[in-house]
Structures are given as structure tokens and as C-alpha cells.
Short mmCIF file of C-alpha atoms in Angstrom, two decimals:
data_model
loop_
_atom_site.label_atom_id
_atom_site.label_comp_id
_atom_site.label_asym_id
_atom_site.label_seq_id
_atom_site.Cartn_x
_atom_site.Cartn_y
_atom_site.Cartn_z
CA UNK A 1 86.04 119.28 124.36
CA UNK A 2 88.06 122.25 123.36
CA UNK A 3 91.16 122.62 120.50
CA UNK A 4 92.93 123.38 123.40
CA UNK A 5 92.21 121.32 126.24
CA UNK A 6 92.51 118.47 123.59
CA UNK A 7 95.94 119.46 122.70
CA UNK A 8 96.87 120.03 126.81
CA UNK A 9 95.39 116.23 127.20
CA UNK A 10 97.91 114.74 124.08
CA UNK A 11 100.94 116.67 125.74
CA UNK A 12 100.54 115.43 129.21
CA UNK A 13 101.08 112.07 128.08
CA UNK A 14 105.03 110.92 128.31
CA UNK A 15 105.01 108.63 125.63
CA UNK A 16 102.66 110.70 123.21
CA UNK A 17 105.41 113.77 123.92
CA UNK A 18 108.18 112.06 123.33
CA UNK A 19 106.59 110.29 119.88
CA UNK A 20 105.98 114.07 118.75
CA UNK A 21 109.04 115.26 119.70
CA UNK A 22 110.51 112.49 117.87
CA UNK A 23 108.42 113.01 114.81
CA UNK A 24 109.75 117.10 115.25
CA UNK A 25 113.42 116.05 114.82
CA UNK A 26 113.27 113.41 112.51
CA UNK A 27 110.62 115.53 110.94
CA UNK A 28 112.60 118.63 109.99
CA UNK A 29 115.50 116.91 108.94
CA UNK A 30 113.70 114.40 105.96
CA UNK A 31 111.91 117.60 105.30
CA UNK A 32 114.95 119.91 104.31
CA UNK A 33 116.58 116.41 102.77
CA UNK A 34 113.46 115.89 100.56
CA UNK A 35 113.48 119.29 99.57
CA UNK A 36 117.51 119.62 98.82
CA UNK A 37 117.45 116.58 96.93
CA UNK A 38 114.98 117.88 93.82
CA UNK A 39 117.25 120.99 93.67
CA UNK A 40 120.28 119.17 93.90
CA UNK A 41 119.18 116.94 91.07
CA UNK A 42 117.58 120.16 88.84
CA UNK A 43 120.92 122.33 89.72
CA UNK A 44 123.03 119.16 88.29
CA UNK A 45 121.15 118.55 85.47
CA UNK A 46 118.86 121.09 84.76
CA UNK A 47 115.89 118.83 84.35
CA UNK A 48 112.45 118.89 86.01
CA UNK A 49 111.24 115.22 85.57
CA UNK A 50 114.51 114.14 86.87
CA UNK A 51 114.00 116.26 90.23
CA UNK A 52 110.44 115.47 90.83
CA UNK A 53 111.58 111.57 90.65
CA UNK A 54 113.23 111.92 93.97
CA UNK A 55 110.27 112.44 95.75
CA UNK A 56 109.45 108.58 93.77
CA UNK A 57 112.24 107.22 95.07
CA UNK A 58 111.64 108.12 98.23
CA UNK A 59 107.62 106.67 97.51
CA UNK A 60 108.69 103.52 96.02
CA UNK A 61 108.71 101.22 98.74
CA UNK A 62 105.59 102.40 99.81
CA UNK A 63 104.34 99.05 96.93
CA UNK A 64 106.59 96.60 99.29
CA UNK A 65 104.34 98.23 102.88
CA UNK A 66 102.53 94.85 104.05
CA UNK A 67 105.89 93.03 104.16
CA UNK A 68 107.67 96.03 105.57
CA UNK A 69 104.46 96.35 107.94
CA UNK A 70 104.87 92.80 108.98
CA UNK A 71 108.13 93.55 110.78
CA UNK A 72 106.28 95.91 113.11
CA UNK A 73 103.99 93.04 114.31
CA UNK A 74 107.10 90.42 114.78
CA UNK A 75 109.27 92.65 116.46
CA UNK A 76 109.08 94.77 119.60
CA UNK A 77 108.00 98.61 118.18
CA UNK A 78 110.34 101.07 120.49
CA UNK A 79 113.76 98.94 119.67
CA UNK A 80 112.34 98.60 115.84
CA UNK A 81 112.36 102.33 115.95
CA UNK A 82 115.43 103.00 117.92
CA UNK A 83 117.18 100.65 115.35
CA UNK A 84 115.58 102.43 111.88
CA UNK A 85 116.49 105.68 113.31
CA UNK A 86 120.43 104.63 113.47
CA UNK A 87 120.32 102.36 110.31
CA UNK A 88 119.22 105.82 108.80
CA UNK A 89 121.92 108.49 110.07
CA UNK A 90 124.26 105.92 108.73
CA UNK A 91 122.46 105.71 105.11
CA UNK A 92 123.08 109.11 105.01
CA UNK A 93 126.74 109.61 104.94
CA UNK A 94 127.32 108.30 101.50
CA UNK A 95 126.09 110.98 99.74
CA UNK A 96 128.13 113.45 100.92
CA UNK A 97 130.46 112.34 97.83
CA UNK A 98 127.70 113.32 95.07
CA UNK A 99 128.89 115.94 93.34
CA UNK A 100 128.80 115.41 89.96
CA UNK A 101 125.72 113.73 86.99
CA UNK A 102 127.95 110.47 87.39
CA UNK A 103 127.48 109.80 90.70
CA UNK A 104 123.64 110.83 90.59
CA UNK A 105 122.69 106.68 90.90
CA UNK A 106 123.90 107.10 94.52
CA UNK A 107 121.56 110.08 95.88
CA UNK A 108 118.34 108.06 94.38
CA UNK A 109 119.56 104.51 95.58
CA UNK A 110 119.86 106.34 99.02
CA UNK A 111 116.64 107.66 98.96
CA UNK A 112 114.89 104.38 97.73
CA UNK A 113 116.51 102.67 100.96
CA UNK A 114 115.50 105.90 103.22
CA UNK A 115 111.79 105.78 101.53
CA UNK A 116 111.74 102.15 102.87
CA UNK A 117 113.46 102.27 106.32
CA UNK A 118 111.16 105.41 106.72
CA UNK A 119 108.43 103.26 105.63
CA UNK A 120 109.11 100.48 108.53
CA UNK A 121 109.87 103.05 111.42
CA UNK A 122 105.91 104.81 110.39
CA UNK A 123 103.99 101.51 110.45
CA UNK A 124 106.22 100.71 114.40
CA UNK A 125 105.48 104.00 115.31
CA UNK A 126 101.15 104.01 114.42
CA UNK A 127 101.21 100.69 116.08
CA UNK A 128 103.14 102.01 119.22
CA UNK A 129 100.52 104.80 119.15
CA UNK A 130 97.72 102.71 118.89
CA UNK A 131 98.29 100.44 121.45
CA UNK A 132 99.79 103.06 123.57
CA UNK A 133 97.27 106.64 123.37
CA UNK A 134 93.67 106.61 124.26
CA UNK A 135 91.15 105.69 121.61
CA UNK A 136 89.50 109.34 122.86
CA UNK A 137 92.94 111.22 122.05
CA UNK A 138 93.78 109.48 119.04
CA UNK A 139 92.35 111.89 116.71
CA UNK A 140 93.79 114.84 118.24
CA UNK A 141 97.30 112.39 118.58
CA UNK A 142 97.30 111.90 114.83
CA UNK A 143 96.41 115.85 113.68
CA UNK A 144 99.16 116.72 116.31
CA UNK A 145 101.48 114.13 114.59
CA UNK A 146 100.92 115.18 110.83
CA UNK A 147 101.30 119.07 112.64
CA UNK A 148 104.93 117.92 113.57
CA UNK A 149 105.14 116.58 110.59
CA UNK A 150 104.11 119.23 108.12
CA UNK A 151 104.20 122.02 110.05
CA UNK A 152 108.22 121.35 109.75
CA UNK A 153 107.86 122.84 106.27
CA UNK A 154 107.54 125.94 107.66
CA UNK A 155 111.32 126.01 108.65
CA UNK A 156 113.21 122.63 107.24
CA UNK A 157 112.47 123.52 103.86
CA UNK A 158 114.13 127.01 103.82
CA UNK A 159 116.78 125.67 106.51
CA UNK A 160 117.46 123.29 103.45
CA UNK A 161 117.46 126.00 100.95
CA UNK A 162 119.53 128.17 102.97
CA UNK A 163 122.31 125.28 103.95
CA UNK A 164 122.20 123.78 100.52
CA UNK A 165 122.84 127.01 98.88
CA UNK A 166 125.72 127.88 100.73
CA UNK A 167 126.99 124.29 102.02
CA UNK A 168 125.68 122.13 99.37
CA UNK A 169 123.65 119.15 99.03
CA UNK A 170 126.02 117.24 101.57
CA UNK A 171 125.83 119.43 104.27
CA UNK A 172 121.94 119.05 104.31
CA UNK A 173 122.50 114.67 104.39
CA UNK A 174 125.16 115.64 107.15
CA UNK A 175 122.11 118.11 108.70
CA UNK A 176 119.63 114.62 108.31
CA UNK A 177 121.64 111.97 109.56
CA UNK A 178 122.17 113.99 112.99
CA UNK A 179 118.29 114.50 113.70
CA UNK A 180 118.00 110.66 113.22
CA UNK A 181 120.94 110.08 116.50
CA UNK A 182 118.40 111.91 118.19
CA UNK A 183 115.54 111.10 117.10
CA UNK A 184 117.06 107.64 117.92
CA UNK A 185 117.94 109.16 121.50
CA UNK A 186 114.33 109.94 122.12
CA UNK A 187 113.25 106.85 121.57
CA UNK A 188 115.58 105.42 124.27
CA UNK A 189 113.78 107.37 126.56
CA UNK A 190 109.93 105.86 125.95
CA UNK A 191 108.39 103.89 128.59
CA UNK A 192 105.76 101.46 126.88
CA UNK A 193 105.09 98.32 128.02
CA UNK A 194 104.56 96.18 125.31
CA UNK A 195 102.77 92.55 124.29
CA UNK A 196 104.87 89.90 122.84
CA UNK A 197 105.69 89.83 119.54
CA UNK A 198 103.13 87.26 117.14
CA UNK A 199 105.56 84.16 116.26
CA UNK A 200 106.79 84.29 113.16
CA UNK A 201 105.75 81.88 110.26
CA UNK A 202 108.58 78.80 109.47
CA UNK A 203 111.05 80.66 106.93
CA UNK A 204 109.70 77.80 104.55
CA UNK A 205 105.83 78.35 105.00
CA UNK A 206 105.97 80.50 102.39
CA UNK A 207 102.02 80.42 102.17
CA UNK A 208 101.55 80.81 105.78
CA UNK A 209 103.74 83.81 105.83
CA UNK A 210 101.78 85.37 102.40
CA UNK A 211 98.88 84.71 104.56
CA UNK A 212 100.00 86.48 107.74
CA UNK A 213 100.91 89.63 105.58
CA UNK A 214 97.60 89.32 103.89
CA UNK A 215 95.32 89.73 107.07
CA UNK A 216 96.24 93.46 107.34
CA UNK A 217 95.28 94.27 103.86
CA UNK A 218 91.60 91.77 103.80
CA UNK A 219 91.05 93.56 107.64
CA UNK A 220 91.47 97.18 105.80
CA UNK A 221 89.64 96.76 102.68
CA UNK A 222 87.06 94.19 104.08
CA UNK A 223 86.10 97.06 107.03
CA UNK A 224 82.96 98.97 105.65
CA UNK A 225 83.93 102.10 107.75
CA UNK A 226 87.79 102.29 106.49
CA UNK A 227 87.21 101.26 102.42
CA UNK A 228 85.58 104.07 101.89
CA UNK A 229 88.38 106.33 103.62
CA UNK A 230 91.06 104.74 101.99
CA UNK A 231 89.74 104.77 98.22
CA UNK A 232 89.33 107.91 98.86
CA UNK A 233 92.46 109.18 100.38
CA UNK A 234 94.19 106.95 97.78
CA UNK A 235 92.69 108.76 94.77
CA UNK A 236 93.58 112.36 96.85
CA UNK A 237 97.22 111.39 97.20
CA UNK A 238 97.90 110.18 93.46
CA UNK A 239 96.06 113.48 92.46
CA UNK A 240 98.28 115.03 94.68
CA UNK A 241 101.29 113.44 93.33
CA UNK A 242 100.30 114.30 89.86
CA UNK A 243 100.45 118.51 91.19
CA UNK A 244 103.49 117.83 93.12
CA UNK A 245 105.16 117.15 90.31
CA UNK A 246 104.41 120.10 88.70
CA UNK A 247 106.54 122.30 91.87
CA UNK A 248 109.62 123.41 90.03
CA UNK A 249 107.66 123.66 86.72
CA UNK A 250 105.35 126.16 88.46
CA UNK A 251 108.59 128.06 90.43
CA UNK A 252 109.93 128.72 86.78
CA UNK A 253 106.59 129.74 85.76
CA UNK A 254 107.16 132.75 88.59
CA UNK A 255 110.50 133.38 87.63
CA UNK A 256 112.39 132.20 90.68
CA UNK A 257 115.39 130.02 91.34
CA UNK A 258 114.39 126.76 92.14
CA UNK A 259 115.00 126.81 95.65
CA UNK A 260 111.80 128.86 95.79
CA UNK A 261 109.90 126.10 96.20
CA UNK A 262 110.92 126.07 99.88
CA UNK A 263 108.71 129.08 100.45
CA UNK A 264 105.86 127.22 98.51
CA UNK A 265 106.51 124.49 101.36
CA UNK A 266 106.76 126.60 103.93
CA UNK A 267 103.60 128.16 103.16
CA UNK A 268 101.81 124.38 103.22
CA UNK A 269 103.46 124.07 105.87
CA UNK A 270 101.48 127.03 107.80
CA UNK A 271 98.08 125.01 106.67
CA UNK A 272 99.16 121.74 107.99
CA UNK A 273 100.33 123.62 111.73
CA UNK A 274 96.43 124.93 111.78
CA UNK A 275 94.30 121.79 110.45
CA UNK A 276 96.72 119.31 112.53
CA UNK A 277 96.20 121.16 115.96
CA UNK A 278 91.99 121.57 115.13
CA UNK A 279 92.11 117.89 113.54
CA UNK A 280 90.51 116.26 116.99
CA UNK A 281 87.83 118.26 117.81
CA UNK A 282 87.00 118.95 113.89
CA UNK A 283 86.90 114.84 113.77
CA UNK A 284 84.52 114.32 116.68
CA UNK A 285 82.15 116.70 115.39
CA UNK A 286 82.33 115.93 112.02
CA UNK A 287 82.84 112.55 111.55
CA UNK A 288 85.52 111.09 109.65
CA UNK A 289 84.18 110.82 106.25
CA UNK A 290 83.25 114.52 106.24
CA UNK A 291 86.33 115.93 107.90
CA UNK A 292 88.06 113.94 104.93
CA UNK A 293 85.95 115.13 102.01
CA UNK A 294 86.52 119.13 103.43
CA UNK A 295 90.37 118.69 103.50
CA UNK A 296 89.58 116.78 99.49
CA UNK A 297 87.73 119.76 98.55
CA UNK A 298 90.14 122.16 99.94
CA UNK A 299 92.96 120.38 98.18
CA UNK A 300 91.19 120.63 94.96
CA UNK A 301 90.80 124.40 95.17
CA UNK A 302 94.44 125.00 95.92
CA UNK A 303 95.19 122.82 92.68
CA UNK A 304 93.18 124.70 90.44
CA UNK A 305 94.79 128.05 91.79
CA UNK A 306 97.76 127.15 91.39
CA UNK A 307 97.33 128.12 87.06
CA UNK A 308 97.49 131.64 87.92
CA UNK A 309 101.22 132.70 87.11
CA UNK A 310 101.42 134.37 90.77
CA UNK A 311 103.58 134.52 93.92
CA UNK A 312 100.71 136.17 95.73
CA UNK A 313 98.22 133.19 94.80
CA UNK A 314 100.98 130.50 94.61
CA UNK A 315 101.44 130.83 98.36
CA UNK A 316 98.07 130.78 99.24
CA UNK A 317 97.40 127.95 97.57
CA UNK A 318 100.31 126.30 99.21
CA UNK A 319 98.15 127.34 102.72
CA UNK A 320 94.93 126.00 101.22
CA UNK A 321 96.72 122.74 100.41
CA UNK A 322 98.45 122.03 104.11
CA UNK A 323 94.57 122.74 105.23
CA UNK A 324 93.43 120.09 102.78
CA UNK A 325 95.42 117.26 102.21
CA UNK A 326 96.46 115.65 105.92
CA UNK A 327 92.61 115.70 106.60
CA UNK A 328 92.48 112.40 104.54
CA UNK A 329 95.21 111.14 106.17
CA UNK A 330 94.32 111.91 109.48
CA UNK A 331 90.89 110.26 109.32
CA UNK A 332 92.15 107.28 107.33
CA UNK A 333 95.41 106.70 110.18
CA UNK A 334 93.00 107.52 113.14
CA UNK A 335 90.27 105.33 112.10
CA UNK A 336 93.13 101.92 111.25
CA UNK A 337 94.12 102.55 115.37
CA UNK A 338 90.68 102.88 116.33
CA UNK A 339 89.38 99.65 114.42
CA UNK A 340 92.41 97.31 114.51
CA UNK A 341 92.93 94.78 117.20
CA UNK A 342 96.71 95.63 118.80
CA UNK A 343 97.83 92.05 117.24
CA UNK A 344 97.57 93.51 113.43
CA UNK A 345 98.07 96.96 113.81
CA UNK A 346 101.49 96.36 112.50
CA UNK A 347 100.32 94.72 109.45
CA UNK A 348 96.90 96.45 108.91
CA UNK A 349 98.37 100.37 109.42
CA UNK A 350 101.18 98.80 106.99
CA UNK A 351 98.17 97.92 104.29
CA UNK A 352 96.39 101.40 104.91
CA UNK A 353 100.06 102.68 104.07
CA UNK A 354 100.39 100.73 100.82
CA UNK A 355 96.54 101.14 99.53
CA UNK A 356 96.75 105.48 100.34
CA UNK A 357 100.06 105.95 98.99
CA UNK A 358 101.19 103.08 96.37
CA UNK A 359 98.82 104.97 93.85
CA UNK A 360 100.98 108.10 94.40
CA UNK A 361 104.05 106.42 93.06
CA UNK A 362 102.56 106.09 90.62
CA UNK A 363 101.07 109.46 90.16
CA UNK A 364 104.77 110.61 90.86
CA UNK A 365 106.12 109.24 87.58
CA UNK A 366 103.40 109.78 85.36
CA UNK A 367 103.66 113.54 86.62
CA UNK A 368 107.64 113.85 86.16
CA UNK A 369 106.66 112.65 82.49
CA UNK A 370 103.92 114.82 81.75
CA UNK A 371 105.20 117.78 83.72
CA UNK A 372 107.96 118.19 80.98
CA UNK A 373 104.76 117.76 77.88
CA UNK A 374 102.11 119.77 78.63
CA UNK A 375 100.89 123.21 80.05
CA UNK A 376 100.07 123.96 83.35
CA UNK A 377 97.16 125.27 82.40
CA UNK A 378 95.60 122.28 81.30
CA UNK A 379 97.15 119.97 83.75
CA UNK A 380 96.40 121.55 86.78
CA UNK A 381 92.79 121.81 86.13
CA UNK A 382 92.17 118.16 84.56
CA UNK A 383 94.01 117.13 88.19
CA UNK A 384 91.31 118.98 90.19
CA UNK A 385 88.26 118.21 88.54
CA UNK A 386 88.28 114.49 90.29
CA UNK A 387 89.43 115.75 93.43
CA UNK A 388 86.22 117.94 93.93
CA UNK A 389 84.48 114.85 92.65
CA UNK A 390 85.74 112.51 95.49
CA UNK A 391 85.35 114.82 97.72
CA UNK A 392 81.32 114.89 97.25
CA UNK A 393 81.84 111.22 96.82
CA UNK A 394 83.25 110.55 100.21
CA UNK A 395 81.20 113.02 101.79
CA UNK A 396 77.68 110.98 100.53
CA UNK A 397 78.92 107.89 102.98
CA UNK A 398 77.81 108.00 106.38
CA UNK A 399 80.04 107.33 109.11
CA UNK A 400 80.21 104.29 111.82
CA UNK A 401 80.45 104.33 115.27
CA UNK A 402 83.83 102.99 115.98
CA UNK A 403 83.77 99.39 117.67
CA UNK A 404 87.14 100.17 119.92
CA UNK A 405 86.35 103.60 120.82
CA UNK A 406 84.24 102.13 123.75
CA UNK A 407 87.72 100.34 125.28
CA UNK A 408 88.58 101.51 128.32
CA UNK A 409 92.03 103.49 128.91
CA UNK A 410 93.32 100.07 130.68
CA UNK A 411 93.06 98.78 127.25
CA UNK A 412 95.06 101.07 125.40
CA UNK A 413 98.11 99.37 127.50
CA UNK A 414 99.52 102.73 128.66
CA UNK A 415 102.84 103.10 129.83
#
């Protein structure tokens, strides 16, 4: 099956259209938000640390994912959604009164509460996906997903730019808030018929409700196909923390303002448009393991090329790295739907969530501290080094058939 005949199959679907047009909207605004916010904080305060720990506020809750994950499995996934999206506009608002160092406590206790309602409305949307798309199209659902995604760095990030320089920071949360009412308003509009919701554990069973939470992350780590894809896209994402971190530190390397690293985006953001719409096909000839250890590879390239002091390079690298880095994603995301009985998708994508990305909150602070203490020219380097080594890693482990990929389309539970 062709890129393109893959891509016409996705589209066709009403529910898979409307979750990527969702995904679009919501999309561009967090990305313009995520970007305003570091240069909101560095224009404040002049600090680099203290802008790169935005992006961990907003990663945070990723540690809390199996209880947030569990909410997606005890509650139906389109209101969950519709909800999130609202509960999010509203989040917004407040910080159109930061405007000074004093009031900086509000922008990151606003993005620790987005990081975790965005956290929530992810696992209900995978789950709603996975019960919803064709084990076939799932692949090609997910690459076109983390294209709508990432490929919105090609415009949020210098929409951002462009609206916080002139506007301000609160004019971008004003910008956010109104692609959630629609995103919200998209929503409405899906058709998906959906199981009943597992019954909840006695508020007082304690244990029993540890041990619901725990199935997702024993069925993820105990799967011989996904371990291997997570530990692997874990290490690539706290790696890739550790560079992201390094962003405005690089920008001033190049002499720019700091809103210059909304064309670094934008150029990732040209990578992750190509590698999300040639994810399916790339994963059904490849395999998942080896379609993940390319992107790793890839990733680890654009890292190390990222020492050399210019624009020219910086961008490319910024390419090579929206080629690289979703491939782990997409092949760890794709194979949780594809392994996961509907009843714990919830809970198990939830687990994948917390196992790939708690790591890089991690990785984020440890970067805004050493970003600040050493050169580039040794960090950058000792951060690619085990990239390329997980890559070849991952790559030595052969894949597995998928046990649900047989399921018929009846069994997806289509709308």
C-alpha cells in the first residue's frame, strides 16, 4: 500500500478526520503557547534555565500518567475530551495578568495544570483511536497524528513569535484558550459508539484501586514486543530533553533574539510533516523496532550538529530532528493500540505515557541546570553518543507479529 492511498484511507474515516482536525487546532495553539512561554520567562528575567523549565512544567505530570490514565478507562472518552478541552480555554485566562517577575508563580502553576489536563485528554484520545481506527490504519493514524501535531511548528511557533512580540505573552494564552472552544466544538461532532465504562474501585479500596492503575503499567512492561520500544523511546526522549534545553543557549550562540527559536521549530516542524505522512507504510515494511532505531539514529545526528555555531546547520538539524524523534513515538503509541485489549487502553497508553516521557522531566531539569554550566560543545556531543548507541540497540531486537492486528474491522467498534 502506497504513502498516499494510506493517507486517502485515514481521511475517509469521520471520526479519524475529525480527531486530526482536532489535534490541528488544539495543536497549533499549545504549540505557539509552549513556545511564548520560554521567551516570556527569558525576556522577564533574562535567564535560560528559568525558560527551559517551562517546558518541565508543562512535563511534570507526565510522573502522575497511570492515575491520570485511569480516568480514560472509567469515563466515557469523547465527553472526557469535550470536557478537558473547556476546563483548558478556561485555565488559560489567568495569565493574561503576568506581566511582571512577581507574578511569574502564576504562568508555571498554569502550565503544570495544562501539562496535566493535556496529559488526560492524550491518554482519552489514543484510547478513542484505538478502539475506534482499524488495527491496518493505525500506523498511518498515529504518523498522521504526530504530523498534526508537529508539523504545527511550522506555523504556531512563529504565529507565537510574531503575536507575542507585538501583543505580548497574553495575547498568545488569549490565542490558546480559543483553539481549545473549538477543539472542544469538534469533539461535539464525533460519532463513536462506545463500551461502558469499567466500574470503578470503592473510594476506600485503596489497594484495589492501586491495583487497577497498576495493570496498565505490568501489561506494558510485561509485553516482550512493547519493553523493548519503550526503554528505548524513554532513553530517546530524556536525551532529547537534555538538547532541548540547550534551545535558547544555542539561539544566543547564533546571535539572535530569542524568539529565533521559532524558526528552529519551524524547521522540526518541516521533518515531523514528512516522517508523520510516510510513518505507515515505513512501519509495515520496516517493522517497528527498526523504523524506531532510524528516527534514534537520525535524532542523534541532528544533536551532534547542532555544535556548529551556524544558522545554515542549526536549521537543518532542526529538519533532521522532526525526521527522527516521532519515529519512537509513533512505533511505541501504534504498537500500545495494536496490543492492548479496548478495556485497558486507557490505563496501559497512560503507562506507555509515563514510562517514554517521565524520564524527560527529568532530563528537562538536569538540562536547565547544566545548560547554564557547561559548553555546548561538550554537552551536545556527550548527549548523542547514547542516542546512536540505542539506536543499534533497539535495532538488534526483532520484531513480533502483532496479536490484534488479525481483528477484524467489526472489532475495532467503528462508528
Amino acid at each position: 500500500m502506497t504513502t498516499f492511498s494510506t493517507v486517502r484511507r485515514v481521511l475517509r474515516d469521520r471520526s479519524a478526520g475529525l480527531c486530526l482536525a482536532t489535534t490541528v487546532v488544539s495543536g497549533f495553539g499549545s504549540s505557539a503557547l509552549w513556545l511564548a512561554s520560554g521567551v516570556w520567562v527569558k525576556d522577564i528575567t533574562g535567564s535560560d534555565g528559568l525558560a527551559a523549565l517551562c517546558v518541565f512544567a508543562l512535563w511534570a505530570p507526565t510522573l502522575a500518567g497511570p492515575a491520570l490514565g485511569a480516568l480514560a478507562d472509567r469515563m466515557r472518552r469523547r465527553p472526557l475530551m469535550i470536557t478537558t478541552n473547556l476546563f483548558l480555554a478556561a485555565l488559560l485566562l489567568p495569565l493574561t495578568t503576568v506581566d511582571s517577575p512577581a507574578r511569574l508563580w502564576l504562568l508555571f502553576a498554569v502550565l503544570f495544570l495544562y501539562g496535566a489536563a493535556d496529559a488526560v485528554h492524550d491518554v482519552a484520545e489514543s484510547a478513542l483511536v484505538g478502539a475506534a481506527v482499524d488495527p491496518e490504519l493505525l500506523g498511518a493514524f498515529n504518523g498522521l497524528r504526530m504530523t498534526a501535531r508537529e508539523g504545527m511548528k511550522l506555523l504556531a511557533p512563529l504565529a507565537g513569535a510574531g503575536l507575542y512580540t507585538v501583543y505580548g505573552g497574553p495575547a498568545v494564552a488569549l490565542l490558546d484558550a480559543a483553539t481549545f472552544v473549538l477543539a472542544a466544538a469538534l469533539c461535539a461532532l464525533l460519532r463513536v459508539r462506545e463500551g461502558h465504562p469499567a466500574r470503578a474501585s470503592h473510594p476506600k479500596d485503596v489497594a484495589g484501586a492501586g491495583a487497577g492503575i497498576a495493570l496498565g503499567l505490568r501489561h506494558v512492561w510485561g509485553h516482550p514486543a512493547l519493553r523493548p520500544l519503550v526503554m528505548a523511546a524513554s532513553t530517546t526522549m530524556v536525551l532529547a530533553a537534555l538538547n532541548g534545553a540547550t534551545v535558547y543557549a544555542v539561539v544566543d550562540r547564533l546571535g539572535r533574539a530569542p524568539a529565533y527559536a521559532g524558526v528552529l521549530y519551524a524547521a522540526q516542524g518541516v521533518g515531523s510533516v514528512v516522517i508523520g505522512v510516510a510513518a505507515g507504510p515505513l512501519l509495515a515494511r520496516l517493522g517497528g523496532h527498526r523504523f524506531a532505531a532510524g528516527g534514534i539514529a537520525l535524532t542523534a545526528v541532528a544533536v551532534a550538529a547542532r555544535t556548529v555555531p551556524s544558522a545554515p546547520v542549526a536549521l537543518a538539524a532542526g529538519a533532521v530532528a522532526g525526521l527522527g524523534l516521532p519515529c519512537a513515538l509513533i512505533a511505541v503509541f501504534t504498537a500500545v493500540q495494536r496490543e492492548t485489549p479496548e478495556d485497558l487502553l486507557g490505563r496501559a497508553s497512560a503507562a506507555a505515557n509515563t514510562l517514554v516521557f517521565a524520564p524527560n522531566v527529568l532530563g528537562l531539569a538536569l538540562g536547565a541546570a547544566l545548560v547554564g554550566t557547561a559548553d555546548l560543545r561538550l554537552l551536545l556531543p556527550l548527549y548523542a553518543l547514547p542516542l546512536l548507541a540505542t539506536a543499534a540497540l533497539l535495532a538488534q531486537c526483532p520484531d513480533r507479529a502483532s496479536r490484534t492486528a488479525a481483528r477484524s474491522p467489526s472489532d475495532a467498534n467503528p462508528a
